Coordinates of C-alpha atoms in Angstrom, one line a residue:
M93 CA 0.0 0.0 0.0
K94 CA 1.4 3.5 -0.9
D95 CA 2.0 6.2 1.6
N96 CA -0.8 8.4 0.5
E97 CA -3.4 5.6 0.6
I98 CA -5.6 4.9 3.5
R99 CA -6.8 1.7 5.1
P100 CA -10.3 1.2 3.5
K101 CA -12.5 0.1 6.3
S102 CA -11.5 2.8 8.9
L103 CA -11.6 5.8 6.5
M104 CA -14.8 7.5 7.7
E105 CA -14.5 6.2 11.3
E106 CA -11.1 7.8 11.7
A107 CA -12.2 11.0 10.0
E108 CA -15.3 11.8 12.0
I109 CA -15.0 14.5 14.5
D110 CA -16.6 14.3 17.9
A111 CA -20.1 15.8 18.0
K112 CA -19.2 18.0 21.0
E113 CA -16.2 19.4 19.0
I114 CA -18.6 20.2 16.1
G115 CA -20.9 22.0 18.5
D116 CA -18.0 24.0 20.0
L117 CA -16.9 25.0 16.5
M118 CA -20.4 26.1 15.5
A119 CA -20.7 28.2 18.7
E120 CA -17.3 29.8 18.0
F121 CA -17.8 30.7 14.4
D122 CA -21.6 30.9 14.1
R123 CA -23.3 33.2 16.5
E124 CA -26.7 31.5 15.9
S125 CA -25.3 28.3 17.4
N126 CA -24.2 30.0 20.7
T127 CA -27.4 29.3 22.6
R128 CA -28.2 28.6 26.3
H129 CA -28.2 25.0 27.6
F130 CA -31.3 23.6 29.3
T131 CA -31.9 20.3 31.0
G132 CA -34.9 18.6 32.7
T133 CA -38.2 20.5 32.9
P134 CA -36.8 23.9 31.6
Q135 CA -35.5 22.1 28.5
L136 CA -39.0 20.6 27.9
I137 CA -40.6 24.0 28.3
V138 CA -38.1 25.7 25.9
K139 CA -38.5 22.9 23.4
G140 CA -42.2 23.2 23.6
M141 CA -42.1 27.0 22.9
L142 CA -39.8 26.4 19.9
I143 CA -42.0 23.7 18.5
A144 CA -45.1 25.9 19.1
F145 CA -43.5 28.6 16.9
T146 CA -43.1 26.3 13.9
L147 CA -46.8 25.2 14.4
Y148 CA -47.7 28.9 14.4
V149 CA -45.8 29.3 11.1
F150 CA -47.7 26.5 9.5
W151 CA -51.0 28.0 10.8
M152 CA -50.2 31.4 9.4
T153 CA -49.1 30.0 6.1
L154 CA -51.9 27.4 5.5
I155 CA -54.9 28.7 7.4
A156 CA -54.8 32.3 8.7
T157 CA -55.2 35.4 6.4
P158 CA -54.3 38.4 8.6
P159 CA -53.1 41.7 7.2
E160 CA -49.5 41.6 6.3
Q161 CA -48.5 44.0 9.0
V162 CA -50.0 41.7 11.6
R163 CA -48.4 38.6 10.2
R164 CA -44.9 40.2 10.1
S165 CA -45.2 42.0 13.5
S166 CA -46.4 38.8 15.3
F167 CA -43.7 36.8 13.6
I168 CA -40.8 39.0 14.7
G169 CA -42.4 39.6 18.1
L170 CA -42.5 35.9 18.9
L171 CA -38.9 35.4 17.7
I172 CA -37.7 38.3 19.9
F173 CA -39.3 36.7 22.9
L174 CA -37.7 33.3 22.1
G175 CA -34.4 35.0 21.2
F176 CA -33.8 36.6 24.6
I177 CA -34.6 33.3 26.3
N178 CA -32.2 31.3 24.2
Y179 CA -29.3 33.7 23.5
P180 CA -27.2 35.0 26.4
I181 CA -25.8 38.6 26.8
K182 CA -22.3 37.1 26.6
R183 CA -21.0 34.0 24.9
S184 CA -19.5 32.8 28.1
H185 CA -22.9 32.7 29.7
A186 CA -24.1 30.1 27.3
K187 CA -22.3 27.4 29.3
R188 CA -24.5 28.1 32.3
V189 CA -27.3 25.5 32.6
N190 CA -31.0 26.4 33.1
Q191 CA -30.2 30.1 33.7
V192 CA -32.2 32.9 32.1
P193 CA -31.3 36.2 34.0
W194 CA -34.2 38.4 35.2
Y195 CA -33.3 41.1 32.8
D196 CA -33.6 38.8 29.8
W197 CA -37.1 37.9 30.9
I198 CA -37.9 41.7 30.9
F199 CA -36.3 42.1 27.5
A200 CA -38.2 39.1 26.1
F201 CA -41.6 40.4 27.2
A202 CA -40.9 44.1 26.5
G203 CA -39.4 43.4 23.0
G204 CA -42.0 40.9 22.0
G205 CA -44.7 43.0 23.6
A206 CA -43.7 46.1 21.6
F207 CA -44.5 44.3 18.4
F208 CA -47.7 42.8 19.7
Y209 CA -48.8 46.2 20.8
Y210 CA -48.8 47.0 17.1
V211 CA -50.7 43.8 16.3
V212 CA -53.4 44.5 18.9
N213 CA -53.8 48.2 18.0
F214 CA -53.1 47.7 14.3
E215 CA -56.3 49.4 12.9
S216 CA -56.1 52.5 15.1
I217 CA -52.4 53.0 14.5
V218 CA -52.8 52.7 10.7
G219 CA -55.6 55.3 11.0
K220 CA -53.3 57.8 12.6
A221 CA -50.8 57.6 9.7
V222 CA -47.7 59.7 10.7
N223 CA -49.5 61.3 13.6
I224 CA -48.6 58.7 16.1
G225 CA -48.7 59.7 19.8
T226 CA -46.2 59.6 22.6
V227 CA -47.1 56.0 23.6
E228 CA -46.6 54.8 20.1
I229 CA -43.2 56.5 19.9
A230 CA -42.1 55.0 23.2
V231 CA -43.3 51.5 22.1
G232 CA -41.4 51.9 18.8
V233 CA -38.2 53.0 20.6
I234 CA -38.4 50.1 23.0
G235 CA -39.0 47.6 20.2
I236 CA -36.2 48.9 18.0
L237 CA -33.6 49.1 20.8
L238 CA -34.4 45.5 22.0
L239 CA -34.3 44.3 18.4
V240 CA -30.8 45.9 18.1
E241 CA -29.7 44.2 21.3
L242 CA -30.9 40.8 20.2
C243 CA -29.1 41.3 16.8
R244 CA -25.9 42.0 18.6
R245 CA -26.2 38.7 20.4
V246 CA -27.3 36.6 17.4
V247 CA -25.9 38.2 14.3
G248 CA -23.1 40.6 15.5
L249 CA -22.1 44.2 15.6
P250 CA -21.1 45.0 12.0
I251 CA -24.6 45.1 10.6
L252 CA -25.6 47.3 13.6
V253 CA -22.8 49.8 12.8
V254 CA -24.1 50.0 9.2
A255 CA -27.7 50.4 10.3
G256 CA -26.6 53.0 12.9
I257 CA -24.9 55.1 10.3
F258 CA -28.1 55.1 8.2
V259 CA -30.3 56.1 11.1
G260 CA -27.8 58.8 12.1
Y261 CA -28.0 60.2 8.5
A262 CA -31.8 60.4 8.8
F263 CA -31.5 62.6 12.0
Y264 CA -28.7 64.6 10.4
S265 CA -31.0 65.3 7.4
G266 CA -33.6 66.9 9.8
Y267 CA -36.1 64.1 10.3
S268 CA -37.8 64.1 13.7
L269 CA -37.8 61.1 16.1
K270 CA -41.5 60.6 15.5
R271 CA -41.1 60.5 11.7
V272 CA -38.2 58.0 11.9
I273 CA -40.0 55.7 14.4
H274 CA -43.1 55.8 12.3
Q275 CA -41.1 54.9 9.2
L276 CA -39.1 52.1 10.8
F277 CA -41.6 50.5 13.2
Y278 CA -45.1 51.1 11.9
T279 CA -44.8 50.9 8.1
T280 CA -43.9 48.1 5.7
D281 CA -41.0 50.2 4.5
G282 CA -39.1 49.5 7.7
I283 CA -38.5 46.6 10.1
I284 CA -41.6 44.8 9.0
G285 CA -40.7 45.5 5.3
T286 CA -40.1 43.2 2.4
P287 CA -37.1 41.3 3.8
L288 CA -39.0 40.3 7.0
G289 CA -42.1 39.6 4.9
V290 CA -40.3 37.1 2.7
C291 CA -38.7 35.5 5.7
A292 CA -42.1 35.0 7.4
T293 CA -43.7 33.7 4.3
F294 CA -41.0 31.7 2.4
I295 CA -37.6 31.5 4.1
V296 CA -38.8 30.1 7.4
L297 CA -40.5 27.1 5.6
F298 CA -37.3 26.3 3.7
I299 CA -35.3 26.5 6.9
I300 CA -37.8 24.0 8.5
L301 CA -37.5 21.8 5.4
G302 CA -33.7 21.8 5.8
A303 CA -34.1 20.8 9.4
F304 CA -36.2 17.8 8.4
L305 CA -33.8 16.8 5.6
E306 CA -31.0 16.9 8.1
K307 CA -32.8 14.6 10.5
T308 CA -33.3 12.0 7.7
G309 CA -29.5 11.7 7.5
I310 CA -29.4 13.1 4.0
G311 CA -26.0 14.8 4.7
T312 CA -24.3 11.4 5.3
F313 CA -26.0 10.1 2.2
F314 CA -24.7 13.0 0.1
I315 CA -21.1 12.3 1.3
D316 CA -21.5 8.6 0.4
I317 CA -22.8 9.6 -3.1
A318 CA -19.9 12.0 -3.6
N319 CA -17.5 9.3 -2.5
S320 CA -19.0 6.8 -5.0
L321 CA -18.6 9.3 -7.8
A322 CA -15.2 10.8 -7.1
G323 CA -13.5 8.9 -4.3
Y324 CA -11.4 6.9 -6.8
A325 CA -10.0 9.9 -8.7
S326 CA -6.7 11.7 -8.1
G327 CA -7.1 13.7 -4.9
G328 CA -10.5 11.9 -4.4
P329 CA -11.4 13.2 -0.9
A330 CA -11.1 16.8 -2.0
K331 CA -13.4 16.2 -4.9
V332 CA -15.8 14.3 -2.6
A333 CA -15.8 17.5 -0.5
V334 CA -16.8 19.6 -3.5
I335 CA -19.6 17.3 -4.6
S336 CA -21.0 16.7 -1.1
S337 CA -20.9 20.4 -0.2
A338 CA -22.7 21.3 -3.4
L339 CA -25.4 18.7 -2.6
E340 CA -25.6 19.8 1.0
G341 CA -25.8 23.4 0.0
M342 CA -29.2 22.6 -1.7
Y343 CA -30.8 22.6 1.8
S344 CA -28.2 24.4 4.0
G345 CA -28.3 28.2 3.8
S346 CA -25.3 28.7 6.0
S347 CA -21.7 28.6 4.8
V348 CA -20.4 28.0 8.3
A349 CA -22.9 25.2 9.0
N350 CA -22.1 23.6 5.7
T351 CA -18.3 23.8 6.3
V352 CA -18.6 22.3 9.8
G353 CA -21.2 19.7 8.9
S354 CA -19.5 18.1 5.9
G355 CA -16.0 19.3 6.8
S356 CA -15.9 17.3 10.0
V357 CA -15.6 14.3 7.8
T358 CA -14.0 15.5 4.6
I359 CA -11.2 17.7 6.0
P360 CA -9.5 15.0 8.1
V361 CA -9.6 12.6 5.1
M362 CA -8.1 15.2 2.8
K363 CA -5.2 15.7 5.2
K364 CA -4.7 11.9 5.4
T365 CA -4.5 11.8 1.6
G366 CA -1.7 14.3 1.4
Y367 CA -3.2 17.7 1.1
T368 CA -1.9 20.5 3.4
P369 CA -4.2 21.5 6.3
E370 CA -4.7 25.0 4.7
F371 CA -5.6 23.5 1.3
A372 CA -8.0 20.9 2.9
A373 CA -9.8 23.5 5.0
A374 CA -9.9 25.9 2.0
V375 CA -11.5 23.3 -0.3
E376 CA -14.3 22.7 2.2
A377 CA -14.9 26.4 2.9
A378 CA -14.9 27.4 -0.8
A379 CA -17.3 24.5 -1.7
S380 CA -19.5 25.1 1.3
T381 CA -19.8 28.8 0.5
G382 CA -20.9 27.9 -3.0
G383 CA -23.8 25.9 -1.5
Q384 CA -25.8 29.1 -1.2
I385 CA -25.8 29.6 -5.0
M386 CA -26.7 25.9 -5.7
P387 CA -30.3 25.4 -7.0
P388 CA -32.9 24.3 -6.3
I389 CA -32.7 25.6 -2.7
M390 CA -30.4 28.5 -2.7
G391 CA -29.6 30.8 0.2
A392 CA -32.3 32.9 1.9
A393 CA -31.3 35.9 -0.2
A394 CA -32.6 34.2 -3.3
F395 CA -36.1 34.4 -2.0
L396 CA -35.7 38.1 -1.3
M397 CA -34.4 38.4 -4.9
A398 CA -37.6 36.8 -6.2
E399 CA -39.6 39.4 -4.3
M400 CA -37.4 42.5 -5.1
T401 CA -37.2 41.7 -8.8
E402 CA -40.7 40.3 -9.0
T403 CA -39.3 37.2 -10.7
P404 CA -40.7 33.7 -10.0
Y405 CA -38.3 31.8 -7.7
A406 CA -38.2 28.9 -10.1
T407 CA -36.9 31.3 -12.8
I408 CA -34.1 32.5 -10.5
A409 CA -33.2 28.9 -9.6
L410 CA -33.0 28.0 -13.3
S411 CA -31.0 31.0 -14.1
A412 CA -28.5 30.1 -11.4
V413 CA -27.8 26.6 -12.7
L414 CA -25.0 27.4 -15.2
P415 CA -23.2 29.9 -12.9
A416 CA -23.3 27.4 -10.1
L417 CA -21.9 24.6 -12.3
L418 CA -19.1 26.9 -13.4
Y419 CA -18.3 27.8 -9.8
F420 CA -18.0 24.2 -8.6
S421 CA -16.2 23.2 -11.8
G422 CA -13.6 25.8 -11.2
I423 CA -12.9 24.5 -7.7
F424 CA -13.0 20.9 -9.0
M425 CA -10.4 21.7 -11.7
M426 CA -8.1 23.5 -9.2
I427 CA -8.3 20.5 -6.9
H428 CA -7.5 18.2 -9.8
F429 CA -4.4 20.2 -10.9
E430 CA -3.2 20.4 -7.2
A431 CA -3.6 16.6 -6.9
K432 CA -1.7 15.9 -10.1
K433 CA 1.0 18.3 -9.1
L434 CA 1.5 16.6 -5.7
G435 CA 1.1 13.1 -7.2
L436 CA -1.9 12.3 -5.0
K437 CA -3.9 9.1 -5.7
G438 CA -7.5 8.3 -5.1
L439 CA -9.0 6.2 -2.3
P440 CA -8.7 2.4 -2.4
K441 CA -11.6 1.0 -4.5
E442 CA -12.7 -1.4 -1.7
S443 CA -13.4 1.6 0.5
I444 CA -15.7 3.3 -2.0
P445 CA -19.4 2.6 -1.9
K446 CA -21.1 1.6 -5.1
F447 CA -23.3 4.3 -6.6
G448 CA -26.0 1.9 -7.8
K449 CA -26.4 0.2 -4.4
L450 CA -26.5 3.5 -2.7
M451 CA -29.2 4.8 -4.9
L452 CA -31.3 1.6 -4.5
K453 CA -30.8 1.7 -0.7
K454 CA -31.3 5.5 0.0
G455 CA -32.1 7.2 -3.3
Y456 CA -35.6 8.0 -1.9
L457 CA -34.0 10.7 0.2
F458 CA -33.8 12.8 -2.9
L459 CA -37.6 12.8 -3.3
P460 CA -38.3 15.9 -1.2
I461 CA -36.0 17.9 -3.4
V462 CA -37.5 16.4 -6.5
V463 CA -41.0 17.3 -5.3
L464 CA -39.9 20.8 -4.4
S465 CA -38.2 21.4 -7.8
T466 CA -41.2 19.9 -9.7
L467 CA -43.8 22.0 -7.9
M468 CA -41.9 25.2 -8.3
S469 CA -41.3 24.5 -12.0
M470 CA -45.1 24.0 -12.3
G471 CA -45.6 27.6 -11.1
R472 CA -46.6 26.8 -7.5
T473 CA -45.5 29.3 -4.8
P474 CA -42.3 28.6 -2.8
A475 CA -44.4 28.3 0.4
Y476 CA -46.8 25.8 -1.2
S477 CA -43.8 23.8 -2.6
A478 CA -41.9 23.9 0.7
V479 CA -44.8 22.6 2.7
Y480 CA -45.3 19.6 0.3
A481 CA -41.6 18.9 0.4
I482 CA -41.6 18.8 4.2
V483 CA -44.5 16.4 4.1
T484 CA -42.6 14.3 1.5
A485 CA -39.5 14.3 3.8
V486 CA -41.5 13.0 6.7
V487 CA -43.1 10.3 4.5
V488 CA -39.9 9.1 2.8
S489 CA -38.1 8.9 6.1
M490 CA -40.4 6.0 7.0
F491 CA -39.0 3.8 4.2
S492 CA -36.1 2.7 6.3
K493 CA -35.3 2.2 10.0
E494 CA -32.1 4.2 9.6
T495 CA -33.8 7.3 8.3
R496 CA -37.2 7.0 10.1
L497 CA -38.3 10.1 12.0
T498 CA -39.4 9.2 15.6
P499 CA -41.6 11.5 17.7
K500 CA -38.3 12.7 19.3
T501 CA -36.5 13.5 16.0
F502 CA -39.7 15.0 14.5
G503 CA -39.8 17.4 17.5
E504 CA -36.1 18.1 17.2
A505 CA -36.6 19.0 13.5
L506 CA -39.4 21.5 14.4
E507 CA -37.2 22.9 17.2
N508 CA -34.1 23.3 15.0
G509 CA -36.3 25.0 12.4
T510 CA -37.1 27.7 14.8
R511 CA -33.5 28.0 16.1
N512 CA -32.2 28.4 12.6
T513 CA -34.8 31.0 11.8
V514 CA -33.9 33.4 14.5
G515 CA -30.7 34.7 13.0
V516 CA -32.1 35.1 9.5
A517 CA -35.2 36.9 10.7
I518 CA -33.3 39.3 12.9
A519 CA -30.9 40.1 10.1
C520 CA -33.9 40.7 7.7
A521 CA -35.5 43.0 10.3
I522 CA -32.3 45.1 10.7
A523 CA -31.9 45.2 6.9
G524 CA -35.4 46.6 6.9
I525 CA -34.2 49.5 9.0
I526 CA -31.5 50.3 6.3
V527 CA -34.0 50.1 3.5
G528 CA -36.5 52.2 5.5
I529 CA -34.0 55.0 5.9
V530 CA -33.0 54.8 2.2
T531 CA -36.7 55.1 1.3
L532 CA -37.4 57.9 3.7
T533 CA -34.4 60.1 2.9
G534 CA -33.8 59.4 -0.8
L535 CA -30.2 58.4 0.1
G536 CA -30.2 55.7 -2.6
Q537 CA -30.5 58.3 -5.4
D538 CA -27.7 60.4 -3.8
L539 CA -25.4 57.4 -3.6
L540 CA -26.4 56.4 -7.1
N541 CA -25.4 59.9 -8.4
V542 CA -22.0 59.7 -6.6
L543 CA -21.0 56.3 -7.8
M544 CA -22.2 57.1 -11.3
S545 CA -20.0 60.2 -11.4
V546 CA -17.0 58.0 -10.3
A547 CA -17.7 55.2 -12.7
G548 CA -18.6 57.5 -15.6
T549 CA -19.6 55.4 -18.6
S550 CA -17.4 52.4 -17.7
K551 CA -19.5 49.4 -17.1
F552 CA -16.5 47.4 -15.8
L553 CA -15.6 50.2 -13.3
A554 CA -19.2 50.3 -12.0
L555 CA -19.2 46.5 -11.6
F556 CA -15.8 46.6 -9.9
L557 CA -16.9 49.3 -7.4
T558 CA -20.1 47.3 -6.7
M559 CA -18.0 44.2 -6.1
I560 CA -15.7 45.9 -3.6
S561 CA -18.7 47.3 -1.7
C562 CA -20.4 43.9 -1.5
I563 CA -17.3 42.2 -0.3
I564 CA -16.4 44.8 2.4
L565 CA -20.0 44.9 3.7
G566 CA -20.3 41.1 3.5
M567 CA -17.3 40.6 5.8
G568 CA -19.4 41.5 8.7
V569 CA -23.0 41.3 7.5
P570 CA -24.9 38.1 6.9
T571 CA -25.6 37.3 3.2
T572 CA -29.3 38.0 3.5
A573 CA -28.9 41.5 4.9
N574 CA -25.9 42.2 2.6
Y575 CA -28.0 41.4 -0.5
V576 CA -30.9 43.6 0.7
I577 CA -28.6 46.6 1.3
M578 CA -26.6 46.2 -2.0
A579 CA -29.7 45.4 -4.0
T580 CA -31.3 48.6 -2.7
I581 CA -28.2 50.8 -3.2
T582 CA -25.8 49.4 -5.8
A583 CA -28.0 47.2 -8.1
P584 CA -29.7 50.2 -9.6
I585 CA -26.2 51.5 -10.5
V586 CA -25.4 48.3 -12.4
M587 CA -28.8 48.5 -14.1
Q588 CA -28.0 52.0 -15.2
M589 CA -25.1 50.6 -17.1
G590 CA -27.4 48.4 -19.2
V591 CA -27.2 45.2 -17.1
P592 CA -30.7 43.5 -16.9
M593 CA -32.3 43.6 -13.5
L594 CA -31.9 39.9 -12.7
A595 CA -28.2 39.9 -13.7
A596 CA -27.6 43.0 -11.6
H597 CA -29.2 41.5 -8.5
M598 CA -27.4 38.1 -9.1
F599 CA -24.2 40.1 -9.3
V600 CA -24.5 41.6 -5.8
F601 CA -25.8 38.3 -4.5
Y602 CA -22.7 36.5 -5.6
F603 CA -20.2 38.9 -4.1
G604 CA -22.1 39.1 -0.8
I605 CA -21.6 35.3 -0.6
V606 CA -17.9 35.2 -1.4
A607 CA -17.2 37.5 1.6
D608 CA -17.5 34.4 3.7
I609 CA -14.2 33.2 2.4
T610 CA -12.5 36.5 1.7
P611 CA -9.9 37.6 4.3
P612 CA -9.5 39.3 6.8
V613 CA -13.0 38.3 8.0
A614 CA -13.8 34.9 6.4
L615 CA -16.0 32.9 8.8
A616 CA -16.4 29.8 6.6
A617 CA -12.6 29.6 6.0
Y618 CA -11.9 30.1 9.7
A619 CA -14.3 27.4 10.7
G620 CA -12.6 25.1 8.3
S621 CA -9.2 26.0 9.6
A622 CA -10.3 25.2 13.2
I623 CA -11.1 21.6 12.0
A624 CA -7.9 21.3 10.0
K625 CA -5.8 22.9 12.7
S626 CA -4.4 25.3 10.0
D627 CA -3.4 28.9 9.8
P628 CA -6.8 30.9 9.5
F629 CA -5.5 33.7 7.3
K630 CA -3.6 31.3 4.9
T631 CA -6.7 29.2 4.7
G632 CA -8.8 32.3 3.8
V633 CA -6.3 33.3 1.1
T634 CA -6.2 29.7 -0.3
A635 CA -10.0 29.6 -0.3
T636 CA -10.2 32.8 -2.2
R637 CA -7.8 31.4 -4.8
L638 CA -9.8 28.2 -5.1
A639 CA -13.1 30.2 -5.5
I640 CA -11.6 32.5 -8.1
T641 CA -14.4 31.4 -10.4
A642 CA -16.9 33.2 -8.1
F643 CA -15.0 36.5 -8.9
I644 CA -15.2 35.9 -12.6
V645 CA -18.6 34.3 -13.3
P646 CA -20.6 37.4 -12.2
Y647 CA -18.7 39.6 -14.7
I648 CA -19.5 37.0 -17.4
F649 CA -23.2 37.2 -16.9
A650 CA -23.1 40.9 -16.3
F651 CA -21.5 41.4 -19.8
N652 CA -23.5 38.5 -21.3
P653 CA -26.8 37.8 -19.5
A654 CA -27.4 34.8 -21.8
M655 CA -25.6 32.8 -19.0
L656 CA -28.7 33.5 -16.9
L657 CA -31.0 32.5 -19.8
I658 CA -32.0 36.1 -20.2
D659 CA -33.3 37.1 -23.7
T660 CA -31.3 34.3 -25.5
N661 CA -31.6 31.1 -27.5
A662 CA -30.2 27.6 -27.1
F663 CA -27.3 28.2 -29.5
E664 CA -26.1 31.3 -27.5
V665 CA -26.4 29.4 -24.2
I666 CA -24.3 26.5 -25.5
R667 CA -21.7 28.9 -26.9
I668 CA -21.3 30.9 -23.6
A669 CA -21.3 27.6 -21.6
I670 CA -18.4 26.2 -23.7
T671 CA -16.3 29.4 -23.8
S672 CA -16.9 29.9 -20.0
F673 CA -15.8 26.4 -19.1
I674 CA -12.7 26.8 -21.3
G675 CA -12.0 30.1 -19.7
I676 CA -12.4 28.7 -16.2
F677 CA -10.1 25.8 -17.2
G678 CA -7.4 28.3 -18.3
V679 CA -7.7 30.4 -15.1
A680 CA -7.6 27.3 -12.9
A681 CA -4.5 25.9 -14.5
G682 CA -2.8 29.2 -14.3
M683 CA -3.6 29.7 -10.7
E684 CA -2.4 26.3 -9.8
G685 CA 0.7 26.4 -12.0
Y686 CA -0.1 23.0 -13.5
M687 CA -2.0 21.6 -16.5
F688 CA -0.5 18.3 -17.8
T689 CA 2.9 19.3 -16.4
N690 CA 4.2 22.2 -14.3
L691 CA 3.6 25.6 -15.9
K692 CA 6.3 28.2 -16.0
V693 CA 5.6 31.7 -14.7
W694 CA 5.0 33.1 -18.2
E695 CA 2.9 30.2 -19.2
R696 CA 0.7 30.7 -16.1
A697 CA 0.3 34.4 -17.1
V698 CA -0.6 33.5 -20.7
V699 CA -3.4 30.9 -19.8
I700 CA -4.9 33.3 -17.2
I701 CA -5.0 36.1 -19.7
G702 CA -6.6 33.7 -22.3
G703 CA -9.2 32.6 -19.7
L704 CA -10.0 36.2 -18.7
M705 CA -10.4 37.1 -22.4
L706 CA -13.4 34.8 -22.5
I707 CA -15.3 37.0 -20.0
D708 CA -16.1 39.5 -22.8
P709 CA -18.8 38.1 -25.1
N710 CA -17.2 39.7 -28.1
I711 CA -16.5 37.0 -30.8
I712 CA -12.9 38.4 -31.3
T713 CA -11.9 37.9 -27.7
D714 CA -13.6 34.5 -27.6
V715 CA -11.6 33.3 -30.5
A716 CA -8.4 34.7 -29.2
G717 CA -9.0 33.3 -25.7
V718 CA -9.8 29.8 -27.0
A719 CA -6.8 29.9 -29.4
I720 CA -4.4 30.9 -26.5
I721 CA -5.6 28.1 -24.2
G722 CA -5.7 25.6 -27.1
L723 CA -2.1 26.3 -28.0
M724 CA -1.1 26.0 -24.4
V725 CA -2.9 22.6 -24.1
L726 CA -1.1 21.3 -27.2
S727 CA 2.2 22.5 -25.8
Q728 CA 1.5 20.9 -22.4
I729 CA 0.6 17.6 -24.0
A730 CA 3.8 17.6 -26.0
K731 CA 5.9 18.4 -23.0
S732 CA 4.1 15.7 -21.0
K733 CA 4.9 13.1 -23.6
K734 CA 8.6 14.1 -23.6
L735 CA 8.7 13.7 -19.8
K736 CA 7.2 10.2 -20.0
L737 CA 9.7 9.1 -22.7
A738 CA 12.5 10.5 -20.6

C-alpha cells in the first residue's frame, strides 16, 4: 500500500470529529449556534415553545389570512421573545445550565410586547398615519432598541454599525424622532418590510425543510454519493468535499454550518490523503460557501431576490444553474491540478461505496428535493412547494429504520427549524431599517449619483466598485442582509449601465456570498481552519484562490446575460457555456501552475489572460482566448509526452 493511501474500512470512522467538538466550532464561528443550555423541565418548556412557533408558522401559512403588518409583527415579536430566552448577553454565559437572568425575561416580554402592541392596535395606528402619539413613539423606541440588542447577540455588531450610520443620517437630514420611528416601526418600508415579509412567508419554511432533511440523514447520504462518484479519482477526498458540499448546499443556507457539517468528515480525510491543512480547509470552505448559490434551494437571499425583482423563484433557480456549475467546476479543476502536481492518488476501491447500491438503498431521500423542484417549475409558490416537500421528507423517512423520524427526532426538526430561523429573521429586520432610511431620505439616489459620477460610462468600473462594496459589507454582515442593502443601493447603478435587473441582482448576491471566504473576515474559512488545525489567514487566502471562479462568473453574466438564460436562445447558451468552461479551465490551470505538467511563470500568465479574455462576449476575444488556451494545451501535451519518454 502506498504512503498516501488509507486503510479502506476505517476511512470515515477515523475521519469523523466528535459531536461535542462540532458543537463547539459552531458556537465559536456561528453566533446563531451560541445558545443557552437547558436540562430537565426547563428544557422541555423551551423545546415546547420552539415547536409551538413552527406550528404557528404553518397555521399562518396554510390557514390564517391576517393583514401583512399583523403577520410580520407577530412573527418578529415571537422570535424576539424566544431569542432573549435562548441567546445570552455574553458568549461565556451560554455554558450556564438552566439560567435565564431576570433582565432577559424583561427584555423578552418588552421586546415581543412592543411588536404585539402594534398587532393589537393595528387598525387605530394605521388610521393615525404619521400622527402617532407619545405612547406609540415610546413603544417603537423600545421595540427597535431591543431588536438591536438581540441582533448584537445573534448576528453581531457590523450590521448594527451600518444600520446606525443610516439612522444617524436620517436625523442629520432633519427628520424628527416621530417621523423616523413611524417609518421604521409602523410601516412596511421599515423593520416589517419586504425582507422580513419574505422571511415570514417563504424562508422560514425552507429552513424547516432543511431541518427535516438533516434529521433524515441526507447529509451522510450526500457524502457517500460523492464518495462513490469521485473517491477513486486523483485527490479523491477533496473532490468528494466539493460534490457533497454542493449537494448539502441545496438545503443548508449557511456557509459555516455547511463547512462544519461536511468538513468534519472531509477535511481529516483530505489531510490523510496528502493535502496540506490549509488546502484541505480551504477546499471545504470554498465548496460550502458555494452551496448558497446551488439550486434548487439557494440561500435565503434568493427568495428576497424573487420578491425584489418580481421574478418567480423557479426562474431564479433555473438562471443560477450554469453559474453554479461553473463555480464548482472551477474549484474541481483546481483540486485536480493540485492533486496531479502533488502526485496524490484516489482512495482504495474497496473503501468506496457503489453508486448503484447507494441509490437503490437510499435514493428515496432525494424525493423531497424532486417534489420541491417539480412543484416550483409548475408555477406553485415557494411556500406551497416547501410545505409539500416537508410532508414528503416525513413520508420518505419512514421507508427505512435508519432514516425513520421518531416522535423525538420529529420534534427536534421542528425545534431546530425555529432556532435556525432566529438569526435570518433578525438580520432581515435590521436590513429593513436600512431600506427604510434609504426610502425615507432618498439616500439611494444620492449614492447612485456619486457612484455614477465616479464610474462614468465604464460598465466594468461600475461593476468593480459594486463588487468591492459587496465584499467589504459582506465581511461583517450576513448574506441575506448584505443582499438587501446592496440590491437597494448598488444594483440600480449596475442596471443604469445596461445590465438587466436579474443579472444586476445576481451580481450583488454572488459577491455578498464570497465574503464568507475573503480575508480578513472569512468565517467559513476560519471554521474550516479550526477543523484542519491550519493557519486561519492562509486558509482564507487559499479559499479565495480556489473560489476565483466566483470572482469571474458574475462579470461574465453581467456582460453576457445569456448565461442566466435572459433574452437568449439555445445556441447562445451553448456557446457561452463552452467558452466559459474553457476560460475557467485556463484560469484554474494558471492559478495552480499545473495543467498536464508544471507551468512556467510566463505560461501561467498566458493561460490566465486567455481565460479572462473569454469574459467578454465579443467574438474576437472569444476566438483569441480559445486559441491561446488551445495552443497551451497542445504545448503541455507535447511536454508531458517528452517527460514520460525521458
